[in-house]
Short mmCIF file of C-alpha atoms in Angstrom, two decimals:
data_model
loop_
_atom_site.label_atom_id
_atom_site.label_comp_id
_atom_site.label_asym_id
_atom_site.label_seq_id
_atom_site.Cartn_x
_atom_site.Cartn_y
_atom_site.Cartn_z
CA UNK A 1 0.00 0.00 0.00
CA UNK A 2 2.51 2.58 0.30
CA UNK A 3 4.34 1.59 -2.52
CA UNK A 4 1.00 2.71 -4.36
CA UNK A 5 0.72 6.21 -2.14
CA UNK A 6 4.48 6.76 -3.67
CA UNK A 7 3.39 5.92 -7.03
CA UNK A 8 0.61 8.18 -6.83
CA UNK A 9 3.06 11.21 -5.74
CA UNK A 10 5.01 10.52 -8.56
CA UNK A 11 1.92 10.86 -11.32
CA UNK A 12 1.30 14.55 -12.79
CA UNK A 13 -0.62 16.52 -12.19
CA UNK A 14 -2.79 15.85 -15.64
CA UNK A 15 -2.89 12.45 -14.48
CA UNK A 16 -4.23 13.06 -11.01
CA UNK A 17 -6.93 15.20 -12.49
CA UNK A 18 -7.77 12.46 -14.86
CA UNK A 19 -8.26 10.20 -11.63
CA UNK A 20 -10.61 12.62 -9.80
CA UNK A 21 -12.51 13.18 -12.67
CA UNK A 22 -12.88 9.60 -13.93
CA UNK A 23 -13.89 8.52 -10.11
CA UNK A 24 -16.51 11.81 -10.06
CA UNK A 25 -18.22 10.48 -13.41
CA UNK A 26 -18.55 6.81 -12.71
CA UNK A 27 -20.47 7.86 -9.24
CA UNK A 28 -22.37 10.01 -11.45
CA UNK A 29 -23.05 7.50 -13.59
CA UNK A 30 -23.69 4.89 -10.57
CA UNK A 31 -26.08 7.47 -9.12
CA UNK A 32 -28.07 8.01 -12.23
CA UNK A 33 -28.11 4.20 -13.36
CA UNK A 34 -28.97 3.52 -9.41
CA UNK A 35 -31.77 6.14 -9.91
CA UNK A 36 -33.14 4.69 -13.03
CA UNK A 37 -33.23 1.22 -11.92
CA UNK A 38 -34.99 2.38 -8.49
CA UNK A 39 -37.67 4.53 -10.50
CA UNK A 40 -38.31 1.70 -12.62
CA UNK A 41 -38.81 -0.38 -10.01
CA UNK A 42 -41.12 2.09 -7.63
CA UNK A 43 -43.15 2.13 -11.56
CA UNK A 44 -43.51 -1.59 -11.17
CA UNK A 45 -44.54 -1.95 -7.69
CA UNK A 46 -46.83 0.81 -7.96
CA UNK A 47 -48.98 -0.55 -11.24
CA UNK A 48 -48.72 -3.56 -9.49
CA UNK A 49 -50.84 -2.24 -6.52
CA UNK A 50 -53.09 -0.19 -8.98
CA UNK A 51 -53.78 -3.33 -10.89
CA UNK A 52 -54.54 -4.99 -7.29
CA UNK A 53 -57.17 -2.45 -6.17
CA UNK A 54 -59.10 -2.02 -9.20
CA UNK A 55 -59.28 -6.14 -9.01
CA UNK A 56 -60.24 -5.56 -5.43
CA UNK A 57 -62.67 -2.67 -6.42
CA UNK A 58 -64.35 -3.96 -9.26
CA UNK A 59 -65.20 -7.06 -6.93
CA UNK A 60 -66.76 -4.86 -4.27
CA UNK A 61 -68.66 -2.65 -6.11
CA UNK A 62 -69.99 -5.84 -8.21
CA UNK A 63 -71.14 -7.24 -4.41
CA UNK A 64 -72.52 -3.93 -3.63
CA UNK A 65 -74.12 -3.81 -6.43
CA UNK A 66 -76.00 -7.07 -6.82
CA UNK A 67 -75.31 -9.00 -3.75
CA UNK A 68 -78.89 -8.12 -1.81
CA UNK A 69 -77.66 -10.18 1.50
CA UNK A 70 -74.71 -7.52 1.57
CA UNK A 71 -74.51 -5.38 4.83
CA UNK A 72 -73.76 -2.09 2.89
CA UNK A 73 -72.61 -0.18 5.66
CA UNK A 74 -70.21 -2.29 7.12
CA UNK A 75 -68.72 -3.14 3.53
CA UNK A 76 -68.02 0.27 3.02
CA UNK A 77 -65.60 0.50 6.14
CA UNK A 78 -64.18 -2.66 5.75
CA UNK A 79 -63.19 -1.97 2.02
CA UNK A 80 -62.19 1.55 3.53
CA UNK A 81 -59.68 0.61 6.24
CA UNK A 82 -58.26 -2.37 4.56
CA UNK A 83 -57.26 -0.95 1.18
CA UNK A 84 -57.49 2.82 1.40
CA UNK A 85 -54.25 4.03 2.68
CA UNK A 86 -52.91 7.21 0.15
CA UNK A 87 -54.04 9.62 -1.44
CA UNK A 88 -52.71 7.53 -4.43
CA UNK A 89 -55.29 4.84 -3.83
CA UNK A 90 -58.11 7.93 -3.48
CA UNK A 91 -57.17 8.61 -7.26
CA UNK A 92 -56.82 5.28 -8.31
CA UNK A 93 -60.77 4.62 -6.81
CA UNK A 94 -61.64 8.08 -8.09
CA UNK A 95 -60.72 7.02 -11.98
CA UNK A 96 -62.82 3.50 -11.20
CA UNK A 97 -66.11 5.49 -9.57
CA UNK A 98 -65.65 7.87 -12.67
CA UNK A 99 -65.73 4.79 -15.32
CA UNK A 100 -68.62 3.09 -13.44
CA UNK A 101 -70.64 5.98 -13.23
CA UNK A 102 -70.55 6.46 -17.06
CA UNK A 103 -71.56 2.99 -17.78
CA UNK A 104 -74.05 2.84 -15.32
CA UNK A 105 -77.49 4.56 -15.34
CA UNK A 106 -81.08 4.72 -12.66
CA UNK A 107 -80.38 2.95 -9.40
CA UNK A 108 -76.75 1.10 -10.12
CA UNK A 109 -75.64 4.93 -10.70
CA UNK A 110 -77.01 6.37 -7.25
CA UNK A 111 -75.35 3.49 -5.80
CA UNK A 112 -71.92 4.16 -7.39
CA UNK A 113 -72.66 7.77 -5.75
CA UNK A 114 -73.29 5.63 -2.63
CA UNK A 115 -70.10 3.91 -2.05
CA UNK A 116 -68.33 7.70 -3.57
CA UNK A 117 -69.54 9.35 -0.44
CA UNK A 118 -68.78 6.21 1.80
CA UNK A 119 -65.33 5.53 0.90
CA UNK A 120 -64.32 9.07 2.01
CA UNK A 121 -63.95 9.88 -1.74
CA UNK A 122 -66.38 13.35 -1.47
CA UNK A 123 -64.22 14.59 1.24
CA UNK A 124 -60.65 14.26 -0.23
CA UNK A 125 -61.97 16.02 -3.27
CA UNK A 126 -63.21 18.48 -1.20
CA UNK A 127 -60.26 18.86 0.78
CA UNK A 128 -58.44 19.13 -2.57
CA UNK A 129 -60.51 22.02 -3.69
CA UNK A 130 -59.46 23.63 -0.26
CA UNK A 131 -55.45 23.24 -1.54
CA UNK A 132 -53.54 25.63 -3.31
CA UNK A 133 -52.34 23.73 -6.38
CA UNK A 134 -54.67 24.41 -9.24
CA UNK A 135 -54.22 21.10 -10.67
CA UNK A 136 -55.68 19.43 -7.66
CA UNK A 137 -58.58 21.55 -7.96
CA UNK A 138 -58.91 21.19 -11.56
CA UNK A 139 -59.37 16.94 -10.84
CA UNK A 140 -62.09 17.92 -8.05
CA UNK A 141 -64.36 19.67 -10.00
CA UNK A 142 -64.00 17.47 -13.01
CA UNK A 143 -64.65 14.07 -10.68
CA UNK A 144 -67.73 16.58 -9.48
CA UNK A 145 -68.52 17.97 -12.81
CA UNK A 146 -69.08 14.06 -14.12
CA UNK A 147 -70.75 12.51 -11.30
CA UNK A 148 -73.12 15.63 -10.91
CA UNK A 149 -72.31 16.29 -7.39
CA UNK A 150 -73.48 19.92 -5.64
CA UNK A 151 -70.79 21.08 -3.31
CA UNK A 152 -71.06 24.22 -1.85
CA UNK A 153 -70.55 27.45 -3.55
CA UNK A 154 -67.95 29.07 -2.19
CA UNK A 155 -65.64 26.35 -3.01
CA UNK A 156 -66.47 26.54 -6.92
CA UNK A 157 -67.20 30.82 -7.30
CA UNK A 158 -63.58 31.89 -6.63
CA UNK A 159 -62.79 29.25 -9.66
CA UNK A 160 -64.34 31.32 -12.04
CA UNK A 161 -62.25 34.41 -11.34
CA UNK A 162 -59.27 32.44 -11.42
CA UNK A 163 -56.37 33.29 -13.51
CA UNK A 164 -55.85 29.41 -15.08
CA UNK A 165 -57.96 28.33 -17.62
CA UNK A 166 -58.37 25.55 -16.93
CA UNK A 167 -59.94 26.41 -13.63
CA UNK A 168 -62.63 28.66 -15.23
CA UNK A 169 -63.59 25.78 -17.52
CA UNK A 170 -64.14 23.45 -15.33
CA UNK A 171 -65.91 25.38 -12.62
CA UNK A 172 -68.40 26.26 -16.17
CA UNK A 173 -68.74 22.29 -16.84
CA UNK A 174 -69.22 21.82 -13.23
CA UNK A 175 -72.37 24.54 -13.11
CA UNK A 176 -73.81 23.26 -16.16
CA UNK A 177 -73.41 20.07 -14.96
CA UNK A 178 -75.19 20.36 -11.78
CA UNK A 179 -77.77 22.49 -12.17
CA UNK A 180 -80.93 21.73 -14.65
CA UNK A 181 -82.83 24.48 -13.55
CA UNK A 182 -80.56 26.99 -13.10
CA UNK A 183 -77.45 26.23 -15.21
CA UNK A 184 -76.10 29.65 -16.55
CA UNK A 185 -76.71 31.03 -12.78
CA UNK A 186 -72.99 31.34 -12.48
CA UNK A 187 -72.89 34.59 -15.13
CA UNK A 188 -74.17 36.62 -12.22
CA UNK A 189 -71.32 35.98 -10.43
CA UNK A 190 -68.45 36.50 -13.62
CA UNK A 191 -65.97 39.23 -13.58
CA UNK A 192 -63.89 38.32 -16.17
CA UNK A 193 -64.02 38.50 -20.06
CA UNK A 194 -65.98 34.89 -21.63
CA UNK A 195 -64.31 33.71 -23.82
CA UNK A 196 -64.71 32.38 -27.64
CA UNK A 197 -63.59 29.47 -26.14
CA UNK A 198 -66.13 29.16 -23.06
CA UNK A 199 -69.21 30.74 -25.43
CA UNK A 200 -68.49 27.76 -27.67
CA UNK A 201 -68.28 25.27 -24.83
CA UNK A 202 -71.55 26.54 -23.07
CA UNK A 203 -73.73 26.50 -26.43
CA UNK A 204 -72.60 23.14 -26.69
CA UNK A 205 -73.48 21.95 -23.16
CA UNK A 206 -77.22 23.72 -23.42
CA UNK A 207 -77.56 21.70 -26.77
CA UNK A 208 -76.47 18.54 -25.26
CA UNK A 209 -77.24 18.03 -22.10
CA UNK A 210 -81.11 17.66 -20.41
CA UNK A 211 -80.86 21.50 -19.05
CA UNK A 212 -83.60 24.34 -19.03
CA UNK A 213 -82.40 26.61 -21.75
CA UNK A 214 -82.52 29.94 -19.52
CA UNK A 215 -84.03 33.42 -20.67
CA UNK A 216 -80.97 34.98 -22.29
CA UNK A 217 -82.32 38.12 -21.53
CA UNK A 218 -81.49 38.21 -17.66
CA UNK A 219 -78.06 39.35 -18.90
CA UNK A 220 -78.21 41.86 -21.51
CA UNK A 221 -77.75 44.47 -18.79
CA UNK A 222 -74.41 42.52 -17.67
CA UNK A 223 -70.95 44.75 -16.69
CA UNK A 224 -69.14 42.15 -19.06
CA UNK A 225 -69.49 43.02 -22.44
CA UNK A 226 -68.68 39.71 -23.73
CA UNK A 227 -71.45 37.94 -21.56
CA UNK A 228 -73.64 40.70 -23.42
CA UNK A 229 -72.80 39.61 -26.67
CA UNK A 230 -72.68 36.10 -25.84
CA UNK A 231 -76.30 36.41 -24.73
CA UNK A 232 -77.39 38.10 -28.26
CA UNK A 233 -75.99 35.10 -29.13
CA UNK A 234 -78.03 32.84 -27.66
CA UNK A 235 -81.33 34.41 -28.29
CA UNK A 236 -80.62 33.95 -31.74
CA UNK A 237 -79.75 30.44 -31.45
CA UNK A 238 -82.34 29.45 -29.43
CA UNK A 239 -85.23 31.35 -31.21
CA UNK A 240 -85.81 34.01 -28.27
CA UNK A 241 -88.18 36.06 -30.58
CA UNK A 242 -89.80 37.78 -27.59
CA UNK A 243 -86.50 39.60 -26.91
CA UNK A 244 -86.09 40.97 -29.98
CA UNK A 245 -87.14 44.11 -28.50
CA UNK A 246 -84.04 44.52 -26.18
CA UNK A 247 -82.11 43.31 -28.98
CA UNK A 248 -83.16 46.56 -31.14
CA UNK A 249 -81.97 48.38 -27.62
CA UNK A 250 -78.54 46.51 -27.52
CA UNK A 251 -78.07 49.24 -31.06
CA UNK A 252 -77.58 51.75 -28.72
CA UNK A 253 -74.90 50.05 -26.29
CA UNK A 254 -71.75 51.70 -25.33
CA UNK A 255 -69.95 48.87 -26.38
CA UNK A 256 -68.66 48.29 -30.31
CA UNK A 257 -68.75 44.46 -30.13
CA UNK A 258 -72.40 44.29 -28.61
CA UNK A 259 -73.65 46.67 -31.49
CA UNK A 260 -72.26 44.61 -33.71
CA UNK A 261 -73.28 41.16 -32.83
CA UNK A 262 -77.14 42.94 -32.38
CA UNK A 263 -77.18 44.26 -35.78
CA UNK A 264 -75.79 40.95 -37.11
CA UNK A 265 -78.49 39.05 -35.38
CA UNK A 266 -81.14 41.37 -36.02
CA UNK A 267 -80.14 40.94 -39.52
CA UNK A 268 -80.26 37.24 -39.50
CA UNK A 269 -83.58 37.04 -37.99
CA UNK A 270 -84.88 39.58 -40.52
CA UNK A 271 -86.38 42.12 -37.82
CA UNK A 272 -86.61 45.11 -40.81
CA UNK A 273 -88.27 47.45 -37.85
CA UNK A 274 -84.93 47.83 -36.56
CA UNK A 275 -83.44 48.74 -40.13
CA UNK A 276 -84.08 52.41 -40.00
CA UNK A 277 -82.46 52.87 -36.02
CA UNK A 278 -79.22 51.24 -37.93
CA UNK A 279 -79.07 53.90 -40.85
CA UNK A 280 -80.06 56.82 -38.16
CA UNK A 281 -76.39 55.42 -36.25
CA UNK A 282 -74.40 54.74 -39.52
CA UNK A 283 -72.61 58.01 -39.43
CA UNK A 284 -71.06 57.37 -36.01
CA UNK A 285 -70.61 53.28 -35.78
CA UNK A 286 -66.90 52.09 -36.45
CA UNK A 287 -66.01 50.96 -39.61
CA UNK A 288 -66.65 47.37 -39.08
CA UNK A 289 -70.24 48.49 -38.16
CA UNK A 290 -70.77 50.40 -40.85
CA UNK A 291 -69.91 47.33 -42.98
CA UNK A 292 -72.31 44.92 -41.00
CA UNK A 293 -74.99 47.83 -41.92
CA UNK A 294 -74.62 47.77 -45.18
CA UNK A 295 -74.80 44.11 -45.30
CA UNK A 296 -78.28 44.27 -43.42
CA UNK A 297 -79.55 46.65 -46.21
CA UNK A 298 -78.62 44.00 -48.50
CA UNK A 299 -81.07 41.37 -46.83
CA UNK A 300 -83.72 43.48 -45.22
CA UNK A 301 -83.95 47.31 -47.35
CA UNK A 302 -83.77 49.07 -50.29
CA UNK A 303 -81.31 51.04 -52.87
CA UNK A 304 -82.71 54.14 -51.43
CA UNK A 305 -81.90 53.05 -47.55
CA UNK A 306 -78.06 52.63 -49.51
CA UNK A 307 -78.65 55.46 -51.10
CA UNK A 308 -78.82 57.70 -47.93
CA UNK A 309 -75.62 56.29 -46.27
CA UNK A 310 -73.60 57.62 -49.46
CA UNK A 311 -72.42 61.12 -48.03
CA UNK A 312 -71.29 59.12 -44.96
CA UNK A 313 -68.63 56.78 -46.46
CA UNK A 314 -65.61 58.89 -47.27
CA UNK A 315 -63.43 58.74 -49.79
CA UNK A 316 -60.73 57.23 -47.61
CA UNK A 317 -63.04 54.85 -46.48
CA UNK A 318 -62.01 51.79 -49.99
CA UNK A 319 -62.88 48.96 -48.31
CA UNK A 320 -66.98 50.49 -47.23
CA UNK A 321 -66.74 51.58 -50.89
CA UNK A 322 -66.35 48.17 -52.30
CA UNK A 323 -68.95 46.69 -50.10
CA UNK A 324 -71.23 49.86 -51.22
CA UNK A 325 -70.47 48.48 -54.64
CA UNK A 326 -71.00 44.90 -54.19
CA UNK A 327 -74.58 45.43 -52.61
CA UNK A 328 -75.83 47.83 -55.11
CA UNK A 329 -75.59 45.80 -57.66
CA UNK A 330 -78.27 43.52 -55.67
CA UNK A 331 -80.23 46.44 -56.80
CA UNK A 332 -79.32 47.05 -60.36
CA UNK A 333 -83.49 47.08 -61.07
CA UNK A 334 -82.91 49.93 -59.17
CA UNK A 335 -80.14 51.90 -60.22
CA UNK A 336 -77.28 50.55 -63.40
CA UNK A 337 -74.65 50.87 -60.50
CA UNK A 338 -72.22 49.10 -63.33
CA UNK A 339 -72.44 52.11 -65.79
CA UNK A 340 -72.19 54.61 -63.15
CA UNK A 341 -69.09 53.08 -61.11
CA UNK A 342 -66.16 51.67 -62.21
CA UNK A 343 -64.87 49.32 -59.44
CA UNK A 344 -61.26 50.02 -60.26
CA UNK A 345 -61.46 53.44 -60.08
CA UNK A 346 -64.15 53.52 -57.33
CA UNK A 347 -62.19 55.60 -55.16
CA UNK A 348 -61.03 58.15 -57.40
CA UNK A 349 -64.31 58.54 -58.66
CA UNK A 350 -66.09 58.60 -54.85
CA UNK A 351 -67.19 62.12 -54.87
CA UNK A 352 -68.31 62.82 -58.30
CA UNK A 353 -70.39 59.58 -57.41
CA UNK A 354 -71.69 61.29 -53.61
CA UNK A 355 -72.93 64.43 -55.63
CA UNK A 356 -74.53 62.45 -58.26
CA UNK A 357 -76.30 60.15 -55.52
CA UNK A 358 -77.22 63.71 -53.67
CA UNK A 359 -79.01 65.10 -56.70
CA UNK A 360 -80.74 62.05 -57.50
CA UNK A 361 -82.23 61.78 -53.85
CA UNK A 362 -83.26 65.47 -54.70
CA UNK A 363 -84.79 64.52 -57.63
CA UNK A 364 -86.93 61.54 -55.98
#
């Protein structure tokens, strides 16, 4: 041995280094194959115990289920203090109630609710909702969302303020979910913007699922524009005639979008009372507005309600010019817009065209 401690005085200094770092990398290496080999092994031993409780599961809730001589009760804490030890086994159970429930419908489904509530499931969800990580509370309301169980509000409002996604989503499903008579009550409550997103997800829902389709009007007076025009929306879709009133309001909103998305549903449901409140705005509505009135000429009025909006669409204003030009031509019984306009030169020839529409409304 000391011949080796003088052999190892006598190496350089490169050599030496070598040595350290060759020893530092194969303990590396040792610690990451050690690691591997230890993660693959915790993998292993925990499908293996998944694969054992849903074997052990699926047996009990069969028994439960159909076994009539079955003391209920006392199954559910024996099942619960022999197998139930983690939080991972609460998930594990959670994914088997939420497959069972789907397949399951009348009296096998209540009892599937039944053995939710009695294995302690409710409560961890709960007590994840209660946590701070947003996943966690993303799982609990869509375990509550599918199984259609109420928990109390001030758990689930908060989520739909929340800055994740996710969060707001599922607190939406979770509403919709739960509540047949009631299920849009959670707009009262909504601070922030709704989404394309969420409008497309809750139009779905009301289609599919067994809810009452709510009076859309409750919430044309909402803070939140977006709910506003989501609501238009919605009266449209679901044939709300007897609002069209407060739809023909909704042309005077301070809001751009909501002016917009009333005039194009007042256009599609053809309400030509509300034609002549659109030209009396045309001068001051944004250029997209402007564009959506035109449009609703074309379905609903005349060459002469076109005719009137000519002195308001300026010469800068190309693109109202070509629309202009595309709809009169839908009136060419009217007026030979083709040998009086020349698309390609529309703009240059604007003004000569505003005085010649001027005289002629003169002239009528």
């Amino acid at each position: 041995m000391p011949t080796l401690y003088f052999n190892l005085e006598d190496w350089s200094l490169i050599l030496k280094i070598n040595l350290i770092l060759s020893l530092i990398f194969s303990c590396i290496a040792l610690f990451f194959v050690s690691l591997v080999l230890y993660l693959r092994i915790l993998k292993n031993i925990k499908e293996s115990h998944r694969k054992h409780l849903e074997a052990r599961f699926i047996d009990f809730v069969n028994a439960f289920l159909f076994d009539e001589t079955i003391n209920k009760s006392k199954a559910l804490g024996d099942f619960k203090y022999s197998y139930i030890k983690s939080s991972y086994d609460h998930k594990i159970l959670i994914k088997q109630i939420l497959i069972f429930d789907e397949n399951l419908k009348g009296e096998s489904s209540l009892l599937i609710k039944e053995i939710f509530y009695g294995l302690g499931l409710y409560k961890f969800l709960l007590e994840d909702l209660q946590g701070y990580r947003w996943y966690y509370k993303a799982r609990a309301m869509f375990a509550f969302s599918k199984l259609g169980i109420e928990v109390p509000e001030n758990y689930v409002y908060p989520l739909l303020q929340s800055k994740r996604v996710e969060l707001r989503q599922h607190a939406i499903l979770y509403f919709l979910n739960t509540s047949k008579t009631d299920p849009l009550v959670f707009l009262d409550n909504l601070e922030g913007r709704l989404t394309l997103w969420q409008q497309v997800l809750i139009e779905n829902s009301l289609k599919s699922f067994e809810v009452e389709i709510p009076d859309f009007a409750r919430w044309l007076d909402h803070h939140e524009d977006s709910i506003v025009v989501f609501c238009i929306k919605m009266i449209l879709s679901f044939n709300q005639f007897q609002n069209i009133p407060l739809l023909v309001d909704c042309l005077d909103h301070d809001a751009e979008e909501v002016r917009y998305q009333a005039i194009q549903s007042l256009q599609t449901m053809e309400v030509s009372e509300a034609l002549q409140l659109m030209l009396t705005h045309f001068p001051e509505e944004t250029a997209q507005n402007k564009r959506s009135i035109l449009y609703a000429i074309k379905k609903m009025g005349t060459y002469k309600d076109l005719q009137t909006l000519v002195p308001h669409i300026h010469k800068e204003d190309e693109n109202l010019q070509v629309d202009f030009y595309k709809i009169s031509r839908c009136f060419e019984d009217q007026i030979p817009v083709k040998s009086i306009l020349n698309i390609e030169t529309l703009s240059k020839d604007w003004e000569d065209f505003q005085e010649y529409s001027m005289q002629q409304s003169i002239g009528a």
